């Protein structure tokens, strides 16, 4: 039995399972590309910002367009003159938005991991109902093809549901862990910048217009 025959044997419930498989694949590929630590929270960005503060100026336009972490740090720098509490509050607000963006599509992926085994189980139940309906028929013993069809649907849908759910669940847990790791990195870098500002806030000059990094207004 080839792949096509196997899918056909699964019956109409293979359609939502295949749909979930396609959606899960798209989400996994998109999140693998988007949830790169180097893109969201470059490891040396806080140090670069501290150096620019020492030089006397930070270009907020460059910082905000640099990375999501850059946007968080820029939000904190805008409140630098209001004290550390204001800076920390603004950093927290901005970081919350970034974390929310990192968690995008993880809920649908988790849902797919949860519902596809249930769809497979439903296919199993439907297949067994068909089998028993044939058995109780007057010519049940001779209708082997229909019996085989019901059993095939029961087995194929269960296997397909699990085949989609297992990798979806694995990637869902993996992405959750990656979001946590990136969040910790962001918190560490933001903390370093706040600590640096506590001793060098008087050196800070902010530029808003688009200009090369480190260039003074």
PDB file of C-alpha atoms in Angstrom:
ATOM      1  CA  UNK A   1       0.000   0.000   0.000  1.00  0.00           C
ATOM      2  CA  UNK A   2       1.493   3.334  -1.095  1.00  0.00           C
ATOM      3  CA  UNK A   3       1.193   6.663   0.726  1.00  0.00           C
ATOM      4  CA  UNK A   4      -1.849   7.767  -1.247  1.00  0.00           C
ATOM      5  CA  UNK A   5      -3.710   4.533  -0.549  1.00  0.00           C
ATOM      6  CA  UNK A   6      -2.816   4.834   3.120  1.00  0.00           C
ATOM      7  CA  UNK A   7      -4.208   8.378   3.304  1.00  0.00           C
ATOM      8  CA  UNK A   8      -7.382   7.320   1.503  1.00  0.00           C
ATOM      9  CA  UNK A   9      -7.770   4.392   3.901  1.00  0.00           C
ATOM     10  CA  UNK A  10      -7.820   6.868   6.777  1.00  0.00           C
ATOM     11  CA  UNK A  11     -11.061   8.362   5.545  1.00  0.00           C
ATOM     12  CA  UNK A  12     -12.337  11.905   5.769  1.00  0.00           C
ATOM     13  CA  UNK A  13     -10.720  12.517   9.171  1.00  0.00           C
ATOM     14  CA  UNK A  14      -7.330  12.509   7.457  1.00  0.00           C
ATOM     15  CA  UNK A  15      -8.182  15.938   6.042  1.00  0.00           C
ATOM     16  CA  UNK A  16      -8.034  17.819   9.380  1.00  0.00           C
ATOM     17  CA  UNK A  17      -4.990  15.781  10.406  1.00  0.00           C
ATOM     18  CA  UNK A  18      -3.165  16.747   7.211  1.00  0.00           C
ATOM     19  CA  UNK A  19      -4.274  20.358   7.706  1.00  0.00           C
ATOM     20  CA  UNK A  20      -2.828  20.340  11.221  1.00  0.00           C
ATOM     21  CA  UNK A  21       0.370  18.804   9.876  1.00  0.00           C
ATOM     22  CA  UNK A  22       0.786  21.562   7.282  1.00  0.00           C
ATOM     23  CA  UNK A  23       0.032  24.319   9.798  1.00  0.00           C
ATOM     24  CA  UNK A  24       2.427  22.849  12.369  1.00  0.00           C
ATOM     25  CA  UNK A  25       5.197  22.629   9.755  1.00  0.00           C
ATOM     26  CA  UNK A  26       4.715  26.280   8.781  1.00  0.00           C
ATOM     27  CA  UNK A  27       4.773  27.400  12.417  1.00  0.00           C
ATOM     28  CA  UNK A  28       7.897  25.367  13.201  1.00  0.00           C
ATOM     29  CA  UNK A  29       9.816  26.766  10.223  1.00  0.00           C
ATOM     30  CA  UNK A  30       8.733  30.341  11.005  1.00  0.00           C
ATOM     31  CA  UNK A  31       9.634  30.076  14.696  1.00  0.00           C
ATOM     32  CA  UNK A  32      12.999  28.452  13.956  1.00  0.00           C
ATOM     33  CA  UNK A  33      13.804  31.486  11.815  1.00  0.00           C
ATOM     34  CA  UNK A  34      12.344  34.114  14.134  1.00  0.00           C
ATOM     35  CA  UNK A  35      13.497  32.802  17.517  1.00  0.00           C
ATOM     36  CA  UNK A  36      17.200  33.245  16.889  1.00  0.00           C
ATOM     37  CA  UNK A  37      18.989  34.639  19.906  1.00  0.00           C
ATOM     38  CA  UNK A  38      21.443  36.528  17.692  1.00  0.00           C
ATOM     39  CA  UNK A  39      18.542  38.345  16.028  1.00  0.00           C
ATOM     40  CA  UNK A  40      16.494  39.148  19.145  1.00  0.00           C
ATOM     41  CA  UNK A  41      19.165  39.700  21.798  1.00  0.00           C
ATOM     42  CA  UNK A  42      22.685  40.115  20.374  1.00  0.00           C
ATOM     43  CA  UNK A  43      25.133  39.167  23.141  1.00  0.00           C
ATOM     44  CA  UNK A  44      27.235  42.346  23.112  1.00  0.00           C
ATOM     45  CA  UNK A  45      24.586  45.005  22.525  1.00  0.00           C
ATOM     46  CA  UNK A  46      24.489  46.272  26.121  1.00  0.00           C
ATOM     47  CA  UNK A  47      28.265  46.720  26.083  1.00  0.00           C
ATOM     48  CA  UNK A  48      28.036  48.681  22.825  1.00  0.00           C
ATOM     49  CA  UNK A  49      25.387  50.942  24.319  1.00  0.00           C
ATOM     50  CA  UNK A  50      27.495  51.534  27.410  1.00  0.00           C
ATOM     51  CA  UNK A  51      30.441  52.495  25.216  1.00  0.00           C
ATOM     52  CA  UNK A  52      28.268  54.956  23.304  1.00  0.00           C
ATOM     53  CA  UNK A  53      27.093  56.466  26.605  1.00  0.00           C
ATOM     54  CA  UNK A  54      30.720  56.970  27.596  1.00  0.00           C
ATOM     55  CA  UNK A  55      31.352  58.640  24.243  1.00  0.00           C
ATOM     56  CA  UNK A  56      28.557  61.081  25.065  1.00  0.00           C
ATOM     57  CA  UNK A  57      25.744  60.061  22.741  1.00  0.00           C
ATOM     58  CA  UNK A  58      23.393  57.198  21.884  1.00  0.00           C
ATOM     59  CA  UNK A  59      21.503  57.213  18.593  1.00  0.00           C
ATOM     60  CA  UNK A  60      18.045  55.933  19.524  1.00  0.00           C
ATOM     61  CA  UNK A  61      16.988  55.485  15.895  1.00  0.00           C
ATOM     62  CA  UNK A  62      19.880  53.087  15.297  1.00  0.00           C
ATOM     63  CA  UNK A  63      19.294  51.313  18.602  1.00  0.00           C
ATOM     64  CA  UNK A  64      15.564  50.753  18.041  1.00  0.00           C
ATOM     65  CA  UNK A  65      16.137  49.378  14.533  1.00  0.00           C
ATOM     66  CA  UNK A  66      19.043  47.192  15.633  1.00  0.00           C
ATOM     67  CA  UNK A  67      17.051  44.376  17.267  1.00  0.00           C
ATOM     68  CA  UNK A  68      14.132  43.752  19.646  1.00  0.00           C
ATOM     69  CA  UNK A  69      16.563  44.039  22.553  1.00  0.00           C
ATOM     70  CA  UNK A  70      17.730  47.350  21.119  1.00  0.00           C
ATOM     71  CA  UNK A  71      14.148  48.576  21.198  1.00  0.00           C
ATOM     72  CA  UNK A  72      13.885  47.562  24.850  1.00  0.00           C
ATOM     73  CA  UNK A  73      17.097  49.358  25.779  1.00  0.00           C
ATOM     74  CA  UNK A  74      16.082  52.448  23.821  1.00  0.00           C
ATOM     75  CA  UNK A  75      12.776  52.564  25.702  1.00  0.00           C
ATOM     76  CA  UNK A  76      14.669  52.544  28.989  1.00  0.00           C
ATOM     77  CA  UNK A  77      17.110  55.222  27.854  1.00  0.00           C
ATOM     78  CA  UNK A  78      14.264  57.593  27.041  1.00  0.00           C
ATOM     79  CA  UNK A  79      13.450  57.658  30.767  1.00  0.00           C
ATOM     80  CA  UNK A  80      17.058  57.777  31.944  1.00  0.00           C
ATOM     81  CA  UNK A  81      16.657  61.289  33.372  1.00  0.00           C
ATOM     82  CA  UNK A  82      13.706  60.158  35.518  1.00  0.00           C
ATOM     83  CA  UNK A  83      15.714  57.763  37.652  1.00  0.00           C
ATOM     84  CA  UNK A  84      16.383  54.039  37.814  1.00  0.00           C
ATOM     85  CA  UNK A  85      12.853  53.104  38.843  1.00  0.00           C
ATOM     86  CA  UNK A  86      11.409  54.771  35.755  1.00  0.00           C
ATOM     87  CA  UNK A  87      14.027  53.119  33.570  1.00  0.00           C
ATOM     88  CA  UNK A  88      13.320  49.657  35.004  1.00  0.00           C
ATOM     89  CA  UNK A  89       9.554  50.116  34.624  1.00  0.00           C
ATOM     90  CA  UNK A  90       9.899  51.130  30.982  1.00  0.00           C
ATOM     91  CA  UNK A  91      12.300  48.280  30.295  1.00  0.00           C
ATOM     92  CA  UNK A  92       9.823  45.832  31.794  1.00  0.00           C
ATOM     93  CA  UNK A  93       6.944  47.165  29.686  1.00  0.00           C
ATOM     94  CA  UNK A  94       8.984  47.000  26.504  1.00  0.00           C
ATOM     95  CA  UNK A  95      10.354  43.545  27.294  1.00  0.00           C
ATOM     96  CA  UNK A  96       6.837  42.238  27.905  1.00  0.00           C
ATOM     97  CA  UNK A  97       5.879  43.227  24.361  1.00  0.00           C
ATOM     98  CA  UNK A  98       8.963  41.481  22.954  1.00  0.00           C
ATOM     99  CA  UNK A  99       8.238  38.315  24.947  1.00  0.00           C
ATOM    100  CA  UNK A 100       4.650  38.343  23.702  1.00  0.00           C
ATOM    101  CA  UNK A 101       5.939  38.533  20.136  1.00  0.00           C
ATOM    102  CA  UNK A 102       8.363  35.651  20.763  1.00  0.00           C
ATOM    103  CA  UNK A 103       5.479  33.498  22.029  1.00  0.00           C
ATOM    104  CA  UNK A 104       3.425  34.148  18.899  1.00  0.00           C
ATOM    105  CA  UNK A 105       2.094  30.953  17.283  1.00  0.00           C
ATOM    106  CA  UNK A 106       3.215  28.774  20.207  1.00  0.00           C
ATOM    107  CA  UNK A 107      -0.347  28.450  21.463  1.00  0.00           C
ATOM    108  CA  UNK A 108      -1.643  27.143  18.096  1.00  0.00           C
ATOM    109  CA  UNK A 109       1.283  24.732  17.948  1.00  0.00           C
ATOM    110  CA  UNK A 110       0.428  23.437  21.413  1.00  0.00           C
ATOM    111  CA  UNK A 111      -3.212  23.121  20.372  1.00  0.00           C
ATOM    112  CA  UNK A 112      -2.223  21.048  17.344  1.00  0.00           C
ATOM    113  CA  UNK A 113      -0.158  18.782  19.585  1.00  0.00           C
ATOM    114  CA  UNK A 114      -3.221  18.284  21.793  1.00  0.00           C
ATOM    115  CA  UNK A 115      -6.006  17.813  19.252  1.00  0.00           C
ATOM    116  CA  UNK A 116      -4.404  15.637  16.569  1.00  0.00           C
ATOM    117  CA  UNK A 117      -4.273  12.524  18.808  1.00  0.00           C
ATOM    118  CA  UNK A 118      -7.940  13.145  19.609  1.00  0.00           C
ATOM    119  CA  UNK A 119      -8.800  13.359  15.918  1.00  0.00           C
ATOM    120  CA  UNK A 120      -6.906  10.116  15.432  1.00  0.00           C
ATOM    121  CA  UNK A 121      -8.841   8.571  18.297  1.00  0.00           C
ATOM    122  CA  UNK A 122     -12.082   9.732  16.718  1.00  0.00           C
ATOM    123  CA  UNK A 123     -11.022   8.015  13.498  1.00  0.00           C
ATOM    124  CA  UNK A 124     -10.383   4.860  15.490  1.00  0.00           C
ATOM    125  CA  UNK A 125     -13.854   4.984  16.997  1.00  0.00           C
ATOM    126  CA  UNK A 126     -15.489   5.630  13.623  1.00  0.00           C
ATOM    127  CA  UNK A 127     -13.530   2.771  12.044  1.00  0.00           C
ATOM    128  CA  UNK A 128     -14.493   0.337  14.782  1.00  0.00           C
ATOM    129  CA  UNK A 129     -18.135   1.379  14.491  1.00  0.00           C
ATOM    130  CA  UNK A 130     -17.980   0.502  10.800  1.00  0.00           C
ATOM    131  CA  UNK A 131     -16.402  -2.847  11.629  1.00  0.00           C
ATOM    132  CA  UNK A 132     -19.106  -3.753  14.130  1.00  0.00           C
ATOM    133  CA  UNK A 133     -21.810  -2.568  11.741  1.00  0.00           C
ATOM    134  CA  UNK A 134     -20.503  -5.009   9.152  1.00  0.00           C
ATOM    135  CA  UNK A 135     -20.140  -7.829  11.661  1.00  0.00           C
ATOM    136  CA  UNK A 136     -23.726  -7.601  12.854  1.00  0.00           C
ATOM    137  CA  UNK A 137     -24.974  -7.560   9.276  1.00  0.00           C
ATOM    138  CA  UNK A 138     -26.511 -10.620   7.724  1.00  0.00           C
ATOM    139  CA  UNK A 139     -23.482 -11.231   5.503  1.00  0.00           C
ATOM    140  CA  UNK A 140     -20.840  -9.882   7.858  1.00  0.00           C
ATOM    141  CA  UNK A 141     -18.611 -12.923   7.618  1.00  0.00           C
ATOM    142  CA  UNK A 142     -18.329 -12.599   3.798  1.00  0.00           C
ATOM    143  CA  UNK A 143     -17.797  -8.794   3.678  1.00  0.00           C
ATOM    144  CA  UNK A 144     -14.097  -8.924   4.426  1.00  0.00           C
ATOM    145  CA  UNK A 145     -13.256  -5.844   2.331  1.00  0.00           C
ATOM    146  CA  UNK A 146     -15.519  -3.633   4.418  1.00  0.00           C
ATOM    147  CA  UNK A 147     -14.111  -5.108   7.604  1.00  0.00           C
ATOM    148  CA  UNK A 148     -10.592  -4.385   6.393  1.00  0.00           C
ATOM    149  CA  UNK A 149     -11.603  -0.831   5.453  1.00  0.00           C
ATOM    150  CA  UNK A 150     -12.913  -0.089   8.925  1.00  0.00           C
ATOM    151  CA  UNK A 151      -9.834  -1.537  10.592  1.00  0.00           C
ATOM    152  CA  UNK A 152      -7.564   0.409   8.236  1.00  0.00           C
ATOM    153  CA  UNK A 153      -9.307   3.679   9.079  1.00  0.00           C
ATOM    154  CA  UNK A 154      -8.964   2.934  12.786  1.00  0.00           C
ATOM    155  CA  UNK A 155      -5.227   2.254  12.552  1.00  0.00           C
ATOM    156  CA  UNK A 156      -4.263   4.888   9.985  1.00  0.00           C
ATOM    157  CA  UNK A 157      -5.951   7.833  11.681  1.00  0.00           C
ATOM    158  CA  UNK A 158      -4.474   6.911  15.056  1.00  0.00           C
ATOM    159  CA  UNK A 159      -0.976   6.617  13.602  1.00  0.00           C
ATOM    160  CA  UNK A 160      -1.329   9.840  11.616  1.00  0.00           C
ATOM    161  CA  UNK A 161      -2.589  11.771  14.621  1.00  0.00           C
ATOM    162  CA  UNK A 162       0.343  10.633  16.732  1.00  0.00           C
ATOM    163  CA  UNK A 163       2.818  11.289  13.909  1.00  0.00           C
ATOM    164  CA  UNK A 164       1.701  14.929  13.832  1.00  0.00           C
ATOM    165  CA  UNK A 165       1.296  15.409  17.588  1.00  0.00           C
ATOM    166  CA  UNK A 166       4.675  14.051  18.731  1.00  0.00           C
ATOM    167  CA  UNK A 167       6.940  16.448  16.764  1.00  0.00           C
ATOM    168  CA  UNK A 168       4.519  19.323  17.380  1.00  0.00           C
ATOM    169  CA  UNK A 169       4.748  18.757  21.126  1.00  0.00           C
ATOM    170  CA  UNK A 170       8.539  18.422  20.999  1.00  0.00           C
ATOM    171  CA  UNK A 171       8.970  21.687  19.097  1.00  0.00           C
ATOM    172  CA  UNK A 172       6.430  23.441  21.333  1.00  0.00           C
ATOM    173  CA  UNK A 173       8.489  22.574  24.420  1.00  0.00           C
ATOM    174  CA  UNK A 174      11.712  23.473  22.610  1.00  0.00           C
ATOM    175  CA  UNK A 175      10.413  26.906  21.598  1.00  0.00           C
ATOM    176  CA  UNK A 176       9.148  27.579  25.105  1.00  0.00           C
ATOM    177  CA  UNK A 177      12.618  26.836  26.452  1.00  0.00           C
ATOM    178  CA  UNK A 178      14.221  29.053  23.818  1.00  0.00           C
ATOM    179  CA  UNK A 179      11.913  31.952  24.713  1.00  0.00           C
ATOM    180  CA  UNK A 180      12.876  31.551  28.367  1.00  0.00           C
ATOM    181  CA  UNK A 181      16.601  31.527  27.508  1.00  0.00           C
ATOM    182  CA  UNK A 182      16.326  34.642  25.341  1.00  0.00           C
ATOM    183  CA  UNK A 183      14.282  36.389  28.045  1.00  0.00           C
ATOM    184  CA  UNK A 184      17.016  35.692  30.604  1.00  0.00           C
ATOM    185  CA  UNK A 185      19.636  37.080  28.213  1.00  0.00           C
ATOM    186  CA  UNK A 186      17.569  40.228  27.702  1.00  0.00           C
ATOM    187  CA  UNK A 187      17.152  40.698  31.447  1.00  0.00           C
ATOM    188  CA  UNK A 188      20.901  40.318  32.015  1.00  0.00           C
ATOM    189  CA  UNK A 189      21.794  42.893  29.370  1.00  0.00           C
ATOM    190  CA  UNK A 190      19.131  45.337  30.518  1.00  0.00           C
ATOM    191  CA  UNK A 191      20.407  44.982  34.071  1.00  0.00           C
ATOM    192  CA  UNK A 192      23.951  45.758  32.985  1.00  0.00           C
ATOM    193  CA  UNK A 193      22.793  48.906  31.199  1.00  0.00           C
ATOM    194  CA  UNK A 194      20.768  50.081  34.210  1.00  0.00           C
ATOM    195  CA  UNK A 195      23.751  49.538  36.493  1.00  0.00           C
ATOM    196  CA  UNK A 196      25.971  51.457  34.103  1.00  0.00           C
ATOM    197  CA  UNK A 197      23.476  54.309  33.878  1.00  0.00           C
ATOM    198  CA  UNK A 198      23.470  54.612  37.656  1.00  0.00           C
ATOM    199  CA  UNK A 199      27.067  55.842  37.468  1.00  0.00           C
ATOM    200  CA  UNK A 200      27.162  57.530  34.057  1.00  0.00           C
ATOM    201  CA  UNK A 201      23.718  59.049  33.475  1.00  0.00           C
ATOM    202  CA  UNK A 202      25.287  62.491  33.396  1.00  0.00           C
ATOM    203  CA  UNK A 203      27.244  61.489  30.285  1.00  0.00           C
ATOM    204  CA  UNK A 204      24.126  60.510  28.355  1.00  0.00           C
ATOM    205  CA  UNK A 205      23.078  62.462  25.272  1.00  0.00           C
ATOM    206  CA  UNK A 206      20.295  61.063  23.121  1.00  0.00           C
ATOM    207  CA  UNK A 207      19.918  61.534  19.380  1.00  0.00           C
ATOM    208  CA  UNK A 208      16.630  60.803  17.631  1.00  0.00           C
ATOM    209  CA  UNK A 209      17.407  61.289  13.960  1.00  0.00           C
ATOM    210  CA  UNK A 210      18.685  58.637  11.558  1.00  0.00           C
ATOM    211  CA  UNK A 211      22.457  58.754  11.462  1.00  0.00           C
ATOM    212  CA  UNK A 212      25.322  56.259  11.552  1.00  0.00           C
ATOM    213  CA  UNK A 213      26.077  54.566  14.856  1.00  0.00           C
ATOM    214  CA  UNK A 214      28.208  56.605  17.209  1.00  0.00           C
ATOM    215  CA  UNK A 215      27.967  59.799  15.119  1.00  0.00           C
ATOM    216  CA  UNK A 216      27.212  62.811  17.229  1.00  0.00           C
ATOM    217  CA  UNK A 217      24.320  65.111  16.529  1.00  0.00           C
TER     218      UNK A 217
END
